[in-house]
Tab-separated table of C-alpha atoms in Angstrom:
chain	number	residue	atom	x	y	z
A	250	UNK	CA	0.000	0.000	0.000
A	251	UNK	CA	1.285	3.445	-0.900
A	252	UNK	CA	1.050	6.270	1.624
A	253	UNK	CA	1.377	10.050	1.149
A	254	UNK	CA	4.676	11.653	2.175
A	255	UNK	CA	3.207	13.226	5.322
A	256	UNK	CA	2.017	9.836	6.595
A	257	UNK	CA	5.350	8.190	5.778
A	258	UNK	CA	7.194	10.896	7.753
A	259	UNK	CA	4.771	10.454	10.650
A	260	UNK	CA	5.190	6.681	10.597
A	261	UNK	CA	8.967	7.085	10.652
A	262	UNK	CA	8.779	9.314	13.719
A	263	UNK	CA	6.668	6.718	15.532
A	264	UNK	CA	9.153	3.975	14.625
A	265	UNK	CA	12.034	6.107	15.879
A	266	UNK	CA	10.216	6.798	19.152
A	267	UNK	CA	9.536	3.076	19.663
A	268	UNK	CA	13.086	1.958	18.878
A	269	UNK	CA	14.820	4.901	20.563
A	270	UNK	CA	16.560	5.936	17.354
A	271	UNK	CA	17.592	9.512	16.693
A	272	UNK	CA	14.830	10.973	14.481
A	273	UNK	CA	15.625	12.310	11.045
A	274	UNK	CA	15.955	16.070	10.894
A	275	UNK	CA	15.828	18.100	7.744
A	276	UNK	CA	17.776	21.202	6.770
A	277	UNK	CA	16.625	22.878	3.567
A	278	UNK	CA	19.306	23.795	1.039
A	279	UNK	CA	17.801	27.267	0.603
A	280	UNK	CA	18.042	28.002	4.345
A	281	UNK	CA	21.835	27.563	4.282
A	282	UNK	CA	22.251	30.546	1.968
A	283	UNK	CA	21.041	32.889	4.686
A	284	UNK	CA	21.224	33.337	8.479
A	285	UNK	CA	22.138	30.028	10.099
A	286	UNK	CA	20.739	31.144	13.465
A	287	UNK	CA	17.361	31.571	11.780
A	288	UNK	CA	17.719	28.102	10.254
A	289	UNK	CA	18.532	26.604	13.671
A	290	UNK	CA	15.579	28.350	15.319
A	291	UNK	CA	13.265	27.178	12.542
A	292	UNK	CA	14.347	23.565	12.988
A	293	UNK	CA	14.168	23.750	16.800
A	294	UNK	CA	10.712	25.377	16.840
A	295	UNK	CA	9.368	23.122	14.119
A	296	UNK	CA	8.600	25.939	11.702
A	297	UNK	CA	10.833	24.591	8.947
A	298	UNK	CA	8.909	23.734	5.797
A	299	UNK	CA	9.064	24.314	2.071
A	300	UNK	CA	7.464	27.757	1.987
A	301	UNK	CA	6.296	29.260	-1.269
A	302	UNK	CA	7.265	32.879	-1.642
A	303	UNK	CA	5.684	35.148	-4.226
A	304	UNK	CA	8.652	34.489	-6.476
A	305	UNK	CA	8.139	30.734	-6.123
A	306	UNK	CA	4.485	31.099	-7.088
A	307	UNK	CA	5.510	32.983	-10.231
A	308	UNK	CA	7.945	30.144	-10.847
A	309	UNK	CA	5.171	27.574	-10.484
A	310	UNK	CA	3.152	29.356	-13.155
A	311	UNK	CA	6.201	29.300	-15.430
A	312	UNK	CA	6.770	25.614	-14.670
A	313	UNK	CA	3.202	24.842	-15.696
A	314	UNK	CA	3.575	26.811	-18.907
A	315	UNK	CA	6.874	25.079	-19.722
A	316	UNK	CA	5.296	21.721	-18.970
A	317	UNK	CA	2.462	22.407	-21.385
A	318	UNK	CA	4.847	23.760	-24.026
A	319	UNK	CA	7.529	21.076	-23.759
A	320	UNK	CA	5.468	18.033	-22.878
A	321	UNK	CA	7.378	15.372	-20.961
A	322	UNK	CA	10.877	16.779	-21.584
A	323	UNK	CA	11.285	18.106	-18.031
A	324	UNK	CA	10.664	16.898	-14.482
A	325	UNK	CA	9.688	19.780	-12.200
A	326	UNK	CA	10.373	20.349	-8.467
A	327	UNK	CA	12.314	17.111	-8.031
A	328	UNK	CA	13.007	16.319	-4.344
A	329	UNK	CA	16.611	15.523	-3.382
A	330	UNK	CA	18.296	14.656	-0.089
A	331	UNK	CA	21.764	14.039	1.308
A	332	UNK	CA	22.655	12.431	4.682
A	333	UNK	CA	24.825	14.509	7.017
A	334	UNK	CA	25.135	12.900	10.463
A	335	UNK	CA	23.122	11.430	13.363
A	336	UNK	CA	19.829	11.370	11.467
A	337	UNK	CA	20.292	14.835	9.986
A	338	UNK	CA	19.920	15.276	6.249
A	339	UNK	CA	20.071	18.070	3.728
A	340	UNK	CA	16.943	18.328	1.573
A	341	UNK	CA	15.778	20.440	-1.324
A	342	UNK	CA	13.793	20.635	-4.535
A	343	UNK	CA	15.453	21.068	-7.900
A	344	UNK	CA	13.377	23.373	-10.090
A	345	UNK	CA	13.679	21.051	-13.075
A	346	UNK	CA	15.663	18.110	-14.415
A	347	UNK	CA	16.324	17.483	-18.104
A	348	UNK	CA	18.239	14.263	-18.672
A	349	UNK	CA	21.561	14.532	-16.815
A	350	UNK	CA	21.230	18.271	-16.262
A	351	UNK	CA	19.726	20.107	-13.304
A	352	UNK	CA	18.005	23.415	-13.998
A	353	UNK	CA	17.446	26.269	-11.561
A	354	UNK	CA	15.062	29.114	-12.444
A	355	UNK	CA	15.512	32.576	-10.950
A	356	UNK	CA	13.341	35.643	-11.496
A	357	UNK	CA	14.498	39.188	-10.976
A	358	UNK	CA	13.768	42.745	-11.943
A	359	UNK	CA	16.256	45.122	-13.517
A	360	UNK	CA	16.715	48.868	-13.674
A	361	UNK	CA	17.776	49.632	-10.088
A	362	UNK	CA	20.882	51.686	-9.364
A	363	UNK	CA	22.685	48.700	-7.833
A	364	UNK	CA	23.631	45.901	-10.176
A	365	UNK	CA	22.824	45.282	-13.851
A	366	UNK	CA	20.164	47.531	-15.338
A	367	UNK	CA	19.061	44.948	-17.878
A	368	UNK	CA	19.250	41.229	-18.531
A	369	UNK	CA	21.835	41.878	-21.249
A	370	UNK	CA	24.166	43.474	-18.672
A	371	UNK	CA	24.038	40.398	-16.428
A	372	UNK	CA	27.414	38.664	-16.780
A	373	UNK	CA	26.881	35.762	-14.396
A	374	UNK	CA	24.163	33.932	-12.516
A	375	UNK	CA	23.287	35.165	-8.991
A	376	UNK	CA	25.721	33.852	-6.383
A	377	UNK	CA	23.059	32.138	-4.274
A	378	UNK	CA	21.524	30.454	-7.325
A	379	UNK	CA	24.911	28.962	-8.220
A	380	UNK	CA	25.517	27.971	-4.594
A	381	UNK	CA	22.205	26.157	-4.331
A	382	UNK	CA	22.485	24.503	-7.738
A	383	UNK	CA	25.990	23.292	-6.854
A	384	UNK	CA	24.545	21.736	-3.711
A	385	UNK	CA	21.947	19.891	-5.792
A	386	UNK	CA	24.623	18.717	-8.237
A	387	UNK	CA	26.664	17.242	-5.392
A	388	UNK	CA	23.614	15.743	-3.698
A	389	UNK	CA	22.644	13.932	-6.893
A	390	UNK	CA	26.107	13.185	-8.271
A	391	UNK	CA	25.433	15.193	-11.437
A	392	UNK	CA	28.285	17.056	-13.111
A	393	UNK	CA	26.600	20.060	-14.692
A	394	UNK	CA	23.531	22.238	-14.457
A	395	UNK	CA	22.182	25.536	-15.712
A	396	UNK	CA	20.776	28.623	-14.013
A	397	UNK	CA	18.034	30.306	-16.051
A	398	UNK	CA	17.627	33.949	-15.075
A	399	UNK	CA	14.293	35.397	-16.200
A	400	UNK	CA	13.484	39.089	-16.437
A	401	UNK	CA	10.243	39.119	-14.483
A	402	UNK	CA	9.033	42.148	-16.458
A	403	UNK	CA	9.283	40.633	-19.913
A	404	UNK	CA	10.088	36.972	-19.246
A	405	UNK	CA	13.135	37.141	-21.469
A	406	UNK	CA	15.886	34.882	-20.116
A	407	UNK	CA	19.599	34.204	-20.008
A	408	UNK	CA	21.311	30.861	-19.276
A	409	UNK	CA	24.467	30.272	-17.218
A	410	UNK	CA	26.258	26.904	-16.863
A	411	UNK	CA	27.349	25.631	-13.432
A	412	UNK	CA	29.939	22.868	-12.987
A	413	UNK	CA	29.911	20.655	-9.898
A	414	UNK	CA	32.353	21.967	-7.261
A	415	UNK	CA	33.002	19.455	-4.465
A	416	UNK	CA	35.169	21.847	-2.437
A	417	UNK	CA	32.436	24.496	-2.359
A	418	UNK	CA	29.920	21.817	-1.353
A	419	UNK	CA	32.108	20.741	1.579
A	420	UNK	CA	31.951	24.341	2.815
A	421	UNK	CA	28.185	24.232	2.352
A	422	UNK	CA	27.985	21.108	4.526
A	423	UNK	CA	30.016	22.947	7.195
A	424	UNK	CA	27.222	25.530	7.245
A	425	UNK	CA	24.732	22.721	7.811
A	426	UNK	CA	26.803	21.513	10.777
A	427	UNK	CA	26.660	25.032	12.246
A	428	UNK	CA	22.852	24.743	12.141
A	429	UNK	CA	23.030	21.350	13.853
A	430	UNK	CA	25.254	22.800	16.593
A	431	UNK	CA	22.827	25.705	16.999
A	432	UNK	CA	19.878	23.332	17.418
A	433	UNK	CA	21.785	21.324	20.023
A	434	UNK	CA	22.514	24.524	21.937
A	435	UNK	CA	18.819	25.400	21.938
A	436	UNK	CA	17.886	21.909	23.120
A	437	UNK	CA	20.306	22.317	26.019
A	438	UNK	CA	18.933	25.716	26.993
A	439	UNK	CA	21.595	27.907	25.361
A	440	UNK	CA	20.743	30.541	22.764
A	441	UNK	CA	23.259	30.445	19.874
A	442	UNK	CA	24.301	34.095	19.857
A	443	UNK	CA	27.619	32.973	18.394
A	444	UNK	CA	25.872	32.385	15.053
A	445	UNK	CA	25.819	35.668	13.144
A	446	UNK	CA	23.670	36.697	10.145
A	447	UNK	CA	25.281	36.158	6.778
A	448	UNK	CA	23.998	39.379	5.203
A	449	UNK	CA	23.672	42.867	6.737
A	450	UNK	CA	19.963	43.398	6.006
A	451	UNK	CA	18.704	39.916	6.894
A	452	UNK	CA	17.310	40.857	10.290
A	453	UNK	CA	14.904	43.543	9.043
A	454	UNK	CA	12.051	41.210	8.071
A	455	UNK	CA	13.017	38.156	10.127
A	456	UNK	CA	10.260	36.666	12.285
A	457	UNK	CA	12.850	35.887	14.986
A	458	UNK	CA	14.193	39.453	15.185
A	459	UNK	CA	12.439	40.315	18.530
A	460	UNK	CA	13.901	37.193	20.173
A	461	UNK	CA	17.434	37.831	18.950
A	462	UNK	CA	17.277	41.545	19.766
A	463	UNK	CA	16.100	40.912	23.338
A	464	UNK	CA	18.814	38.351	24.057
A	465	UNK	CA	21.583	40.327	22.339
A	466	UNK	CA	20.787	43.360	24.514
A	467	UNK	CA	21.426	41.489	27.764
């Protein structure tokens, strides 16, 4: 009998509780590109899930259109995972797979003072897109993928190749281990103030900002 993913996850947790095994814990690839303290808090508080942002919803519309236009040539939102340690695993969803190639779709606007003012001026794929696609390449053992950058205003696009980089992925896994250490601190009653945001403006819209601000002020 086949069960939905939610039931399979629930069944696994029951089995782990019965046998005393360490339960599986998931860290999303996308969360490792940002504040690792936020990632640790999300895992600890059980708020970690595959959230759909507005950009992702636009992407889903594009995926549907591509699916209708290209038939069965692509697999969309393919789940991938990679074991780390002690029941922890890295998980993610590849935007699309075509044969041996992984595809990542990114949508952005142009015309601001900072950065390229048009798609034509874009010389390389966004850093985080390459970072995440490289993680997927290493998780699946694939050698090459492509980042498709779409101009969200006109849906023109530009394609950038990404080669698998094992050294960069090892650094990515180190970031995952920082999250694991942060979760263990929280479970033992210590707040991981030692984990700092990756980007300067990350805290502005973070749901955990009041918690961090209160503890940092002590």
